[in-house]
């Protein structure tokens, strides 16, 4: 992988991990259009995902410090409740990761049709959440955390945006915009780190030389930095977008890209 290919993939990963347009779908489209193979390289995949987790920690460091401060008070307080909700939201994606990992990986290699269809589903979810006006709830309940977690688990499909699915589901349930984006970005940290640890285990089993095959150190560093910087920008931007309720523009974008992804392979 050349350094400029790693730069492109890092930028795509960093931006689309937080914007509700599907990072996996855009990486699949980018790989198809430009012949890039970074997503298939285990080491590169781990690096850019860890970079986006770090960008979340940088942007939401105050919230993370608050959660740990409340947790180590060893009392049932707001921070402890929040952490419990995050744990509850992890249950569905944990089940998918443990029992359906091979099937999900097979879907990723099945072509762009599934990407286009899932992008259209993402567009529909974002549109519904924009027009629906449910009664507003002050806090995210454990039940809603679990339902939002189901949305996150379904978003393992390429083209189905994780942030778009979780935020749209939360909005449809009546949760406040101000709390949703923050919860959506914090709840993804444990699953991504867990997946990265599993990938590191696979890398250790195959050996460092094989894991790094075709991936120069420069490309790895460039991809990591690009994903981190773009992740910071996209995370901060997305929180403000959700507060202002401007998700409808992303619905239109996903609809156009999804339709093009479905139609263009048959035209070209």
mmCIF file of C-alpha atoms in Angstrom:
data_model
loop_
_atom_site.group_PDB
_atom_site.id
_atom_site.type_symbol
_atom_site.label_atom_id
_atom_site.label_comp_id
_atom_site.label_asym_id
_atom_site.label_seq_id
_atom_site.Cartn_x
_atom_site.Cartn_y
_atom_site.Cartn_z
ATOM 1 C CA UNK A 1 0.000 0.000 0.000
ATOM 2 C CA UNK A 2 1.371 3.398 -0.993
ATOM 3 C CA UNK A 3 1.341 6.276 1.506
ATOM 4 C CA UNK A 4 -1.206 8.282 -0.493
ATOM 5 C CA UNK A 5 -3.542 5.264 -0.570
ATOM 6 C CA UNK A 6 -3.221 5.010 3.208
ATOM 7 C CA UNK A 7 -3.926 8.756 3.433
ATOM 8 C CA UNK A 8 -7.151 8.380 1.427
ATOM 9 C CA UNK A 9 -8.337 5.424 3.506
ATOM 10 C CA UNK A 10 -7.392 7.164 6.763
ATOM 11 C CA UNK A 11 -9.347 10.300 5.810
ATOM 12 C CA UNK A 12 -12.365 8.205 4.778
ATOM 13 C CA UNK A 13 -12.273 6.213 8.029
ATOM 14 C CA UNK A 14 -11.823 9.273 10.242
ATOM 15 C CA UNK A 15 -14.615 11.293 8.657
ATOM 16 C CA UNK A 16 -17.192 8.584 8.042
ATOM 17 C CA UNK A 17 -16.824 6.855 11.428
ATOM 18 C CA UNK A 18 -18.719 9.757 13.013
ATOM 19 C CA UNK A 19 -20.702 11.282 10.162
ATOM 20 C CA UNK A 20 -23.871 9.223 9.563
ATOM 21 C CA UNK A 21 -22.812 7.952 6.128
ATOM 22 C CA UNK A 22 -21.165 4.561 6.980
ATOM 23 C CA UNK A 23 -17.385 4.224 7.197
ATOM 24 C CA UNK A 24 -17.439 0.564 6.121
ATOM 25 C CA UNK A 25 -19.609 1.376 3.101
ATOM 26 C CA UNK A 26 -17.361 4.222 1.961
ATOM 27 C CA UNK A 27 -14.214 2.156 2.465
ATOM 28 C CA UNK A 28 -15.741 -0.607 0.345
ATOM 29 C CA UNK A 29 -16.657 1.896 -2.385
ATOM 30 C CA UNK A 30 -13.192 3.503 -2.240
ATOM 31 C CA UNK A 31 -11.463 0.132 -2.470
ATOM 32 C CA UNK A 32 -13.621 -0.813 -5.452
ATOM 33 C CA UNK A 33 -13.097 2.456 -7.344
ATOM 34 C CA UNK A 34 -9.377 2.892 -6.714
ATOM 35 C CA UNK A 35 -8.244 -0.677 -6.234
ATOM 36 C CA UNK A 36 -7.152 -0.018 -2.672
ATOM 37 C CA UNK A 37 -6.687 -2.983 -0.377
ATOM 38 C CA UNK A 38 -6.163 -1.263 2.986
ATOM 39 C CA UNK A 39 -9.407 -2.519 4.517
ATOM 40 C CA UNK A 40 -8.277 -6.092 3.864
ATOM 41 C CA UNK A 41 -4.962 -5.511 5.670
ATOM 42 C CA UNK A 42 -5.480 -6.462 9.287
ATOM 43 C CA UNK A 43 -2.749 -4.228 10.695
ATOM 44 C CA UNK A 44 -3.976 -1.130 8.867
ATOM 45 C CA UNK A 45 -7.581 -1.803 9.895
ATOM 46 C CA UNK A 46 -6.600 -2.046 13.563
ATOM 47 C CA UNK A 47 -4.526 1.149 13.327
ATOM 48 C CA UNK A 48 -7.248 3.368 11.837
ATOM 49 C CA UNK A 49 -9.907 2.048 14.203
ATOM 50 C CA UNK A 50 -7.712 2.704 17.236
ATOM 51 C CA UNK A 51 -7.028 6.193 15.815
ATOM 52 C CA UNK A 52 -10.750 6.982 15.697
ATOM 53 C CA UNK A 53 -11.214 5.724 19.270
ATOM 54 C CA UNK A 54 -8.419 8.054 20.401
ATOM 55 C CA UNK A 55 -10.082 10.952 18.592
ATOM 56 C CA UNK A 56 -13.279 10.256 20.567
ATOM 57 C CA UNK A 57 -11.305 10.278 23.815
ATOM 58 C CA UNK A 58 -9.712 13.623 22.885
ATOM 59 C CA UNK A 59 -12.995 15.356 21.997
ATOM 60 C CA UNK A 60 -15.042 13.854 24.858
ATOM 61 C CA UNK A 61 -12.295 13.767 27.504
ATOM 62 C CA UNK A 62 -14.334 15.796 30.010
ATOM 63 C CA UNK A 63 -17.224 13.333 29.811
ATOM 64 C CA UNK A 64 -14.867 10.353 30.138
ATOM 65 C CA UNK A 65 -13.151 11.870 33.202
ATOM 66 C CA UNK A 66 -16.587 12.544 34.737
ATOM 67 C CA UNK A 67 -17.662 8.923 34.168
ATOM 68 C CA UNK A 68 -14.559 7.469 35.803
ATOM 69 C CA UNK A 69 -14.732 9.970 38.676
ATOM 70 C CA UNK A 70 -18.325 8.941 39.429
ATOM 71 C CA UNK A 71 -17.515 5.245 38.967
ATOM 72 C CA UNK A 72 -14.722 5.275 41.568
ATOM 73 C CA UNK A 73 -16.943 6.933 44.126
ATOM 74 C CA UNK A 74 -18.516 3.452 44.363
ATOM 75 C CA UNK A 75 -21.998 4.915 44.622
ATOM 76 C CA UNK A 76 -25.136 4.654 42.505
ATOM 77 C CA UNK A 77 -24.914 8.071 40.829
ATOM 78 C CA UNK A 78 -25.440 9.617 37.383
ATOM 79 C CA UNK A 79 -22.048 8.516 36.071
ATOM 80 C CA UNK A 80 -22.589 4.936 37.243
ATOM 81 C CA UNK A 81 -26.024 4.841 35.588
ATOM 82 C CA UNK A 82 -24.471 6.121 32.355
ATOM 83 C CA UNK A 83 -21.795 3.417 32.415
ATOM 84 C CA UNK A 84 -24.425 0.735 33.046
ATOM 85 C CA UNK A 85 -26.354 1.993 30.010
ATOM 86 C CA UNK A 86 -23.178 1.771 27.898
ATOM 87 C CA UNK A 87 -22.644 -1.818 29.086
ATOM 88 C CA UNK A 88 -26.264 -2.674 28.261
ATOM 89 C CA UNK A 89 -25.868 -1.158 24.786
ATOM 90 C CA UNK A 90 -22.845 -3.436 24.171
ATOM 91 C CA UNK A 91 -24.825 -6.674 24.630
ATOM 92 C CA UNK A 92 -26.300 -6.916 21.078
ATOM 93 C CA UNK A 93 -23.020 -6.139 19.275
ATOM 94 C CA UNK A 94 -21.221 -8.561 21.594
ATOM 95 C CA UNK A 95 -23.621 -11.335 20.570
ATOM 96 C CA UNK A 96 -23.078 -10.537 16.888
ATOM 97 C CA UNK A 97 -19.303 -10.483 17.337
ATOM 98 C CA UNK A 98 -19.195 -13.796 19.181
ATOM 99 C CA UNK A 99 -21.655 -15.842 17.138
ATOM 100 C CA UNK A 100 -21.957 -14.205 13.701
ATOM 101 C CA UNK A 101 -18.474 -12.770 12.990
ATOM 102 C CA UNK A 102 -17.761 -15.120 10.072
ATOM 103 C CA UNK A 103 -21.124 -14.422 8.441
ATOM 104 C CA UNK A 104 -20.604 -10.663 8.734
ATOM 105 C CA UNK A 105 -17.125 -10.926 7.199
ATOM 106 C CA UNK A 106 -18.619 -12.927 4.315
ATOM 107 C CA UNK A 107 -21.107 -10.113 3.662
ATOM 108 C CA UNK A 108 -18.233 -7.624 3.361
ATOM 109 C CA UNK A 109 -16.886 -9.595 0.417
ATOM 110 C CA UNK A 110 -20.223 -9.941 -1.360
ATOM 111 C CA UNK A 111 -19.976 -6.829 -3.579
ATOM 112 C CA UNK A 112 -21.378 -3.301 -3.647
ATOM 113 C CA UNK A 113 -25.078 -4.167 -3.993
ATOM 114 C CA UNK A 114 -25.463 -4.771 -0.261
ATOM 115 C CA UNK A 115 -23.586 -1.496 0.392
ATOM 116 C CA UNK A 116 -26.016 0.449 -1.793
ATOM 117 C CA UNK A 117 -29.076 -1.143 -0.180
ATOM 118 C CA UNK A 118 -27.790 -0.455 3.342
ATOM 119 C CA UNK A 119 -27.000 3.171 2.430
ATOM 120 C CA UNK A 120 -30.624 3.550 1.315
ATOM 121 C CA UNK A 121 -31.755 2.105 4.668
ATOM 122 C CA UNK A 122 -29.489 4.602 6.453
ATOM 123 C CA UNK A 123 -31.071 7.416 4.424
ATOM 124 C CA UNK A 124 -34.560 6.224 5.423
ATOM 125 C CA UNK A 125 -33.665 6.058 9.122
ATOM 126 C CA UNK A 126 -32.193 9.564 9.098
ATOM 127 C CA UNK A 127 -35.233 10.941 7.235
ATOM 128 C CA UNK A 128 -37.702 9.308 9.644
ATOM 129 C CA UNK A 129 -35.809 10.655 12.650
ATOM 130 C CA UNK A 130 -35.879 14.158 11.133
ATOM 131 C CA UNK A 131 -39.622 14.246 10.516
ATOM 132 C CA UNK A 132 -40.801 12.293 13.579
ATOM 133 C CA UNK A 133 -41.680 14.350 16.662
ATOM 134 C CA UNK A 134 -41.926 11.936 19.617
ATOM 135 C CA UNK A 135 -42.321 13.141 23.197
ATOM 136 C CA UNK A 136 -38.910 14.164 24.531
ATOM 137 C CA UNK A 137 -37.332 12.166 27.362
ATOM 138 C CA UNK A 138 -34.851 13.715 29.770
ATOM 139 C CA UNK A 139 -32.514 10.718 30.129
ATOM 140 C CA UNK A 140 -31.673 7.590 28.137
ATOM 141 C CA UNK A 141 -33.244 4.611 29.922
ATOM 142 C CA UNK A 142 -31.694 1.100 30.115
ATOM 143 C CA UNK A 143 -34.363 -0.188 27.707
ATOM 144 C CA UNK A 144 -33.602 2.540 25.194
ATOM 145 C CA UNK A 145 -29.874 1.877 25.630
ATOM 146 C CA UNK A 146 -30.492 -1.761 24.688
ATOM 147 C CA UNK A 147 -32.594 -0.807 21.637
ATOM 148 C CA UNK A 148 -29.917 1.666 20.517
ATOM 149 C CA UNK A 149 -27.420 -1.170 21.035
ATOM 150 C CA UNK A 150 -29.452 -3.351 18.655
ATOM 151 C CA UNK A 151 -29.167 -0.584 16.068
ATOM 152 C CA UNK A 152 -25.397 -0.549 16.601
ATOM 153 C CA UNK A 153 -25.227 -4.324 16.159
ATOM 154 C CA UNK A 154 -27.166 -4.186 12.877
ATOM 155 C CA UNK A 155 -24.803 -1.449 11.677
ATOM 156 C CA UNK A 156 -21.988 -3.996 11.286
ATOM 157 C CA UNK A 157 -23.414 -4.386 7.778
ATOM 158 C CA UNK A 158 -21.418 -2.348 5.219
ATOM 159 C CA UNK A 159 -23.393 0.766 4.258
ATOM 160 C CA UNK A 160 -25.532 0.850 7.391
ATOM 161 C CA UNK A 161 -24.090 3.771 9.348
ATOM 162 C CA UNK A 162 -23.354 3.053 13.010
ATOM 163 C CA UNK A 163 -23.635 6.670 14.157
ATOM 164 C CA UNK A 164 -26.606 7.262 11.852
ATOM 165 C CA UNK A 165 -28.439 4.147 13.064
ATOM 166 C CA UNK A 166 -27.827 4.745 16.775
ATOM 167 C CA UNK A 167 -28.602 8.472 16.723
ATOM 168 C CA UNK A 168 -31.683 8.061 14.506
ATOM 169 C CA UNK A 169 -32.989 5.224 16.703
ATOM 170 C CA UNK A 170 -32.478 7.341 19.812
ATOM 171 C CA UNK A 171 -34.286 10.294 18.246
ATOM 172 C CA UNK A 172 -37.211 8.070 17.188
ATOM 173 C CA UNK A 173 -37.423 6.843 20.793
ATOM 174 C CA UNK A 174 -37.719 10.457 21.955
ATOM 175 C CA UNK A 175 -34.293 10.969 23.524
ATOM 176 C CA UNK A 176 -32.823 14.466 23.588
ATOM 177 C CA UNK A 177 -30.464 15.468 20.786
ATOM 178 C CA UNK A 178 -27.942 16.946 23.204
ATOM 179 C CA UNK A 179 -27.389 13.599 24.935
ATOM 180 C CA UNK A 180 -27.623 11.258 21.955
ATOM 181 C CA UNK A 181 -24.504 12.138 19.978
ATOM 182 C CA UNK A 182 -22.369 11.948 23.117
ATOM 183 C CA UNK A 183 -23.868 8.576 24.098
ATOM 184 C CA UNK A 184 -23.529 7.251 20.541
ATOM 185 C CA UNK A 185 -19.819 8.073 20.388
ATOM 186 C CA UNK A 186 -19.004 6.842 23.905
ATOM 187 C CA UNK A 187 -20.863 3.531 23.479
ATOM 188 C CA UNK A 188 -18.741 2.583 20.474
ATOM 189 C CA UNK A 189 -15.399 2.812 22.316
ATOM 190 C CA UNK A 190 -15.565 -0.593 24.118
ATOM 191 C CA UNK A 191 -16.699 -2.609 21.030
ATOM 192 C CA UNK A 192 -14.023 -1.062 18.789
ATOM 193 C CA UNK A 193 -11.304 -1.681 21.381
ATOM 194 C CA UNK A 194 -12.583 -5.235 21.879
ATOM 195 C CA UNK A 195 -12.528 -5.884 18.137
ATOM 196 C CA UNK A 196 -9.038 -4.378 17.917
ATOM 197 C CA UNK A 197 -7.795 -6.705 20.676
ATOM 198 C CA UNK A 198 -9.194 -9.720 18.818
ATOM 199 C CA UNK A 199 -7.487 -8.533 15.636
ATOM 200 C CA UNK A 200 -4.214 -8.052 17.523
ATOM 201 C CA UNK A 201 -4.533 -11.660 18.718
ATOM 202 C CA UNK A 202 -4.993 -12.787 15.111
ATOM 203 C CA UNK A 203 -1.950 -10.707 14.102
ATOM 204 C CA UNK A 204 0.125 -12.318 16.832
ATOM 205 C CA UNK A 205 -0.906 -15.771 15.643
ATOM 206 C CA UNK A 206 0.047 -15.073 12.025
ATOM 207 C CA UNK A 207 3.325 -13.347 12.939
ATOM 208 C CA UNK A 208 4.473 -9.733 12.632
ATOM 209 C CA UNK A 209 6.081 -10.149 9.216
ATOM 210 C CA UNK A 210 2.935 -11.619 7.666
ATOM 211 C CA UNK A 211 0.664 -9.074 9.382
ATOM 212 C CA UNK A 212 2.770 -6.224 7.985
ATOM 213 C CA UNK A 213 3.022 -7.721 4.502
ATOM 214 C CA UNK A 214 2.552 -5.032 1.847
ATOM 215 C CA UNK A 215 2.206 -2.297 4.477
ATOM 216 C CA UNK A 216 5.205 0.052 4.792
ATOM 217 C CA UNK A 217 5.666 1.812 8.133
ATOM 218 C CA UNK A 218 5.173 5.204 6.456
ATOM 219 C CA UNK A 219 1.754 4.144 5.131
ATOM 220 C CA UNK A 220 0.725 2.871 8.566
ATOM 221 C CA UNK A 221 1.752 6.146 10.246
ATOM 222 C CA UNK A 222 0.100 8.323 7.565
ATOM 223 C CA UNK A 223 -3.148 6.348 7.755
ATOM 224 C CA UNK A 224 -3.200 6.519 11.566
ATOM 225 C CA UNK A 225 -2.599 10.291 11.683
ATOM 226 C CA UNK A 226 -5.157 10.971 8.931
ATOM 227 C CA UNK A 227 -7.822 8.893 10.706
ATOM 228 C CA UNK A 228 -7.073 10.568 14.067
ATOM 229 C CA UNK A 229 -7.137 14.176 12.797
ATOM 230 C CA UNK A 230 -10.222 13.678 10.629
ATOM 231 C CA UNK A 231 -11.888 11.742 13.454
ATOM 232 C CA UNK A 232 -11.413 14.677 15.843
ATOM 233 C CA UNK A 233 -12.906 17.104 13.322
ATOM 234 C CA UNK A 234 -15.830 14.836 12.412
ATOM 235 C CA UNK A 235 -16.661 13.970 16.040
ATOM 236 C CA UNK A 236 -16.834 17.613 17.095
ATOM 237 C CA UNK A 237 -18.739 18.587 13.948
ATOM 238 C CA UNK A 238 -21.249 15.759 14.310
ATOM 239 C CA UNK A 239 -22.121 16.668 17.907
ATOM 240 C CA UNK A 240 -23.011 20.197 16.775
ATOM 241 C CA UNK A 241 -24.975 18.885 13.776
ATOM 242 C CA UNK A 242 -27.106 16.598 15.947
ATOM 243 C CA UNK A 243 -27.866 19.459 18.352
ATOM 244 C CA UNK A 244 -29.074 21.579 15.422
ATOM 245 C CA UNK A 245 -31.099 18.713 13.926
ATOM 246 C CA UNK A 246 -29.556 18.890 10.430
ATOM 247 C CA UNK A 247 -29.401 15.131 9.749
ATOM 248 C CA UNK A 248 -31.739 15.403 6.753
ATOM 249 C CA UNK A 249 -28.836 16.502 4.533
ATOM 250 C CA UNK A 250 -26.997 13.293 5.327
ATOM 251 C CA UNK A 251 -30.173 11.362 4.483
ATOM 252 C CA UNK A 252 -30.169 12.953 1.024
ATOM 253 C CA UNK A 253 -26.450 12.228 0.600
ATOM 254 C CA UNK A 254 -26.825 8.555 1.593
ATOM 255 C CA UNK A 255 -29.816 8.171 -0.733
ATOM 256 C CA UNK A 256 -27.877 9.570 -3.718
ATOM 257 C CA UNK A 257 -24.711 7.562 -3.023
ATOM 258 C CA UNK A 258 -26.710 4.406 -2.279
ATOM 259 C CA UNK A 259 -28.713 4.694 -5.493
ATOM 260 C CA UNK A 260 -25.559 5.379 -7.500
ATOM 261 C CA UNK A 261 -23.815 2.385 -5.912
ATOM 262 C CA UNK A 262 -26.704 0.126 -6.915
ATOM 263 C CA UNK A 263 -27.139 1.437 -10.463
ATOM 264 C CA UNK A 264 -23.671 2.429 -11.732
ATOM 265 C CA UNK A 265 -22.081 -1.083 -11.745
ATOM 266 C CA UNK A 266 -24.759 -2.130 -14.236
ATOM 267 C CA UNK A 267 -24.307 0.987 -16.376
ATOM 268 C CA UNK A 268 -20.504 1.240 -16.555
#
